[in-house]
PDB file of C-alpha atoms in Angstrom:
ATOM      1  CA  MET A   1     -39.162 -20.333  -6.986  1.00  0.00           C
ATOM      2  CA  SER A   2     -37.367 -20.570  -4.136  1.00  0.00           C
ATOM      3  CA  ALA A   3     -33.947 -21.474  -5.606  1.00  0.00           C
ATOM      4  CA  ASN A   4     -33.798 -18.160  -8.127  1.00  0.00           C
ATOM      5  CA  LYS A   5     -33.438 -15.359  -4.638  1.00  0.00           C
ATOM      6  CA  GLU A   6     -30.403 -17.645  -3.413  1.00  0.00           C
ATOM      7  CA  ILE A   7     -28.281 -17.171  -6.266  1.00  0.00           C
ATOM      8  CA  ARG A   8     -25.329 -15.307  -4.700  1.00  0.00           C
ATOM      9  CA  PHE A   9     -22.973 -13.513  -7.294  1.00  0.00           C
ATOM     10  CA  LEU A  10     -19.624 -13.409  -6.257  1.00  0.00           C
ATOM     11  CA  THR A  11     -18.368  -9.884  -7.742  1.00  0.00           C
ATOM     12  CA  ALA A  12     -21.350  -7.141  -8.359  1.00  0.00           C
ATOM     13  CA  PRO A  13     -22.424  -7.709 -11.863  1.00  0.00           C
ATOM     14  CA  LYS A  14     -22.236  -4.383 -13.789  1.00  0.00           C
ATOM     15  CA  LEU A  15     -25.412  -2.829 -14.627  1.00  0.00           C
ATOM     16  CA  GLY A  16     -26.098   0.440 -15.701  1.00  0.00           C
ATOM     17  CA  ARG A  17     -23.668   2.578 -17.126  1.00  0.00           C
ATOM     18  CA  ASN A  18     -20.710   2.229 -19.012  1.00  0.00           C
ATOM     19  CA  VAL A  19     -18.143   4.898 -19.706  1.00  0.00           C
ATOM     20  CA  LYS A  20     -15.964   4.984 -22.044  1.00  0.00           C
ATOM     21  CA  LYS A  21     -12.171   5.749 -20.335  1.00  0.00           C
ATOM     22  CA  TYR A  22     -10.088   8.065 -21.968  1.00  0.00           C
ATOM     23  CA  CYS A  23      -6.468   9.338 -21.809  1.00  0.00           C
ATOM     24  CA  ARG A  24      -7.179  13.181 -20.185  1.00  0.00           C
ATOM     25  CA  PHE A  25      -3.323  14.114 -21.005  1.00  0.00           C
ATOM     26  CA  LYS A  26      -4.392  13.491 -25.212  1.00  0.00           C
ATOM     27  CA  ARG A  27      -7.390  15.130 -24.979  1.00  0.00           C
ATOM     28  CA  SER A  28      -6.974  18.435 -22.802  1.00  0.00           C
ATOM     29  CA  GLY A  29      -3.268  18.471 -24.638  1.00  0.00           C
ATOM     30  CA  ILE A  30      -1.088  18.124 -21.905  1.00  0.00           C
ATOM     31  CA  ARG A  31       2.765  17.229 -23.014  1.00  0.00           C
ATOM     32  CA  TYR A  32       4.588  17.761 -19.282  1.00  0.00           C
ATOM     33  CA  ILE A  33       3.411  16.554 -15.906  1.00  0.00           C
ATOM     34  CA  ASP A  34       5.411  18.623 -13.289  1.00  0.00           C
ATOM     35  CA  TYR A  35       6.021  16.496 -10.351  1.00  0.00           C
ATOM     36  CA  LYS A  36       6.267  19.541  -7.897  1.00  0.00           C
ATOM     37  CA  ASN A  37       2.483  19.727  -8.242  1.00  0.00           C
ATOM     38  CA  PRO A  38       1.929  17.580  -5.095  1.00  0.00           C
ATOM     39  CA  ASP A  39      -2.349  18.372  -5.995  1.00  0.00           C
ATOM     40  CA  PHE A  40      -2.562  17.324  -9.288  1.00  0.00           C
ATOM     41  CA  LEU A  41      -0.248  13.598  -8.632  1.00  0.00           C
ATOM     42  CA  LEU A  42      -3.058  13.209  -5.691  1.00  0.00           C
ATOM     43  CA  LYS A  43      -5.462  12.507  -8.357  1.00  0.00           C
ATOM     44  CA  PHE A  44      -3.474   9.024  -9.615  1.00  0.00           C
ATOM     45  CA  ILE A  45      -2.633   7.524  -6.050  1.00  0.00           C
ATOM     46  CA  ASN A  46      -5.047   5.901  -3.421  1.00  0.00           C
ATOM     47  CA  ASP A  47      -5.489   6.280  -0.082  1.00  0.00           C
ATOM     48  CA  GLN A  48      -2.531   4.632   0.503  1.00  0.00           C
ATOM     49  CA  GLY A  49      -0.247   6.770  -1.317  1.00  0.00           C
ATOM     50  CA  LYS A  50      -0.076   3.635  -4.687  1.00  0.00           C
ATOM     51  CA  ILE A  51      -0.583   4.603  -7.469  1.00  0.00           C
ATOM     52  CA  LEU A  52      -3.338   4.097  -9.535  1.00  0.00           C
ATOM     53  CA  PRO A  53      -2.770   1.750 -12.441  1.00  0.00           C
ATOM     54  CA  ARG A  54      -4.207   2.563 -16.502  1.00  0.00           C
ATOM     55  CA  ARG A  55      -7.109   0.662 -16.591  1.00  0.00           C
ATOM     56  CA  LEU A  56      -8.088   2.735 -13.686  1.00  0.00           C
ATOM     57  CA  THR A  57      -7.431   6.418 -14.972  1.00  0.00           C
ATOM     58  CA  GLY A  58      -7.761   5.174 -18.148  1.00  0.00           C
ATOM     59  CA  ASN A  59      -4.281   6.994 -19.248  1.00  0.00           C
ATOM     60  CA  SER A  60      -2.003   5.607 -21.761  1.00  0.00           C
ATOM     61  CA  LEU A  61       1.320   4.058 -21.288  1.00  0.00           C
ATOM     62  CA  LYS A  62       3.119   6.982 -22.472  1.00  0.00           C
ATOM     63  CA  PHE A  63       1.399   9.175 -20.159  1.00  0.00           C
ATOM     64  CA  GLN A  64       1.184   6.596 -17.232  1.00  0.00           C
ATOM     65  CA  ARG A  65       4.456   6.126 -17.118  1.00  0.00           C
ATOM     66  CA  ARG A  66       5.147   9.908 -16.952  1.00  0.00           C
ATOM     67  CA  ILE A  67       2.569   9.782 -14.086  1.00  0.00           C
ATOM     68  CA  ALA A  68       4.718   7.087 -12.413  1.00  0.00           C
ATOM     69  CA  GLN A  69       7.730   9.444 -12.831  1.00  0.00           C
ATOM     70  CA  ALA A  70       6.601  12.210 -12.204  1.00  0.00           C
ATOM     71  CA  VAL A  71       5.198  10.661  -8.733  1.00  0.00           C
ATOM     72  CA  LYS A  72       8.760   9.082  -7.931  1.00  0.00           C
ATOM     73  CA  ARG A  73      10.388  12.309  -7.956  1.00  0.00           C
ATOM     74  CA  ALA A  74       8.007  13.989  -6.126  1.00  0.00           C
ATOM     75  CA  ARG A  75       8.295  10.866  -3.477  1.00  0.00           C
ATOM     76  CA  HIS A  76      12.087  11.492  -3.458  1.00  0.00           C
ATOM     77  CA  ILE A  77      11.912  14.966  -3.028  1.00  0.00           C
ATOM     78  CA  ALA A  78       9.677  14.848  -0.088  1.00  0.00           C
ATOM     79  CA  LEU A  79       6.326  16.217  -1.281  1.00  0.00           C
ATOM     80  CA  LEU A  80       4.392  12.928  -1.607  1.00  0.00           C
ATOM     81  CA  PRO A  81       4.758  10.265   0.844  1.00  0.00           C
ATOM     82  CA  TYR A  82       5.442   7.085   0.252  1.00  0.00           C
ATOM     83  CA  VAL A  83       3.047   4.864   2.351  1.00  0.00           C
ATOM     84  CA  ALA A  84       0.391   6.625   3.895  1.00  0.00           C
ATOM     85  CA  ASP A  85      -2.664   5.781   5.787  1.00  0.00           C
ATOM     86  CA  ASN A  86      -5.967   8.196   4.825  1.00  0.00           C
ATOM     87  CA  LEU A  87      -4.115  10.418   1.902  1.00  0.00           C
ATOM     88  CA  LYS A  88      -7.440  11.546   0.606  1.00  0.00           C
TER      89      LYS A  88
END
């Protein structure tokens, strides 16, 4: 009995909700991603300024590439930082 209470998981077991991921661009019909809109692009980068992967955002490959290109262009013209702490 006491052995069952001492079971520890390396990662948290997945319980509860399984949310289906979707590409928000396909669903809402967005074709062009504006690199001059840093507020929109902040949704796709983390606190450190790194681009979030597809497995977290749910974007399709086509739009993930466009997001990456838009973030890189925004960084180049200094609308977004390359590296940051507590960006959000």
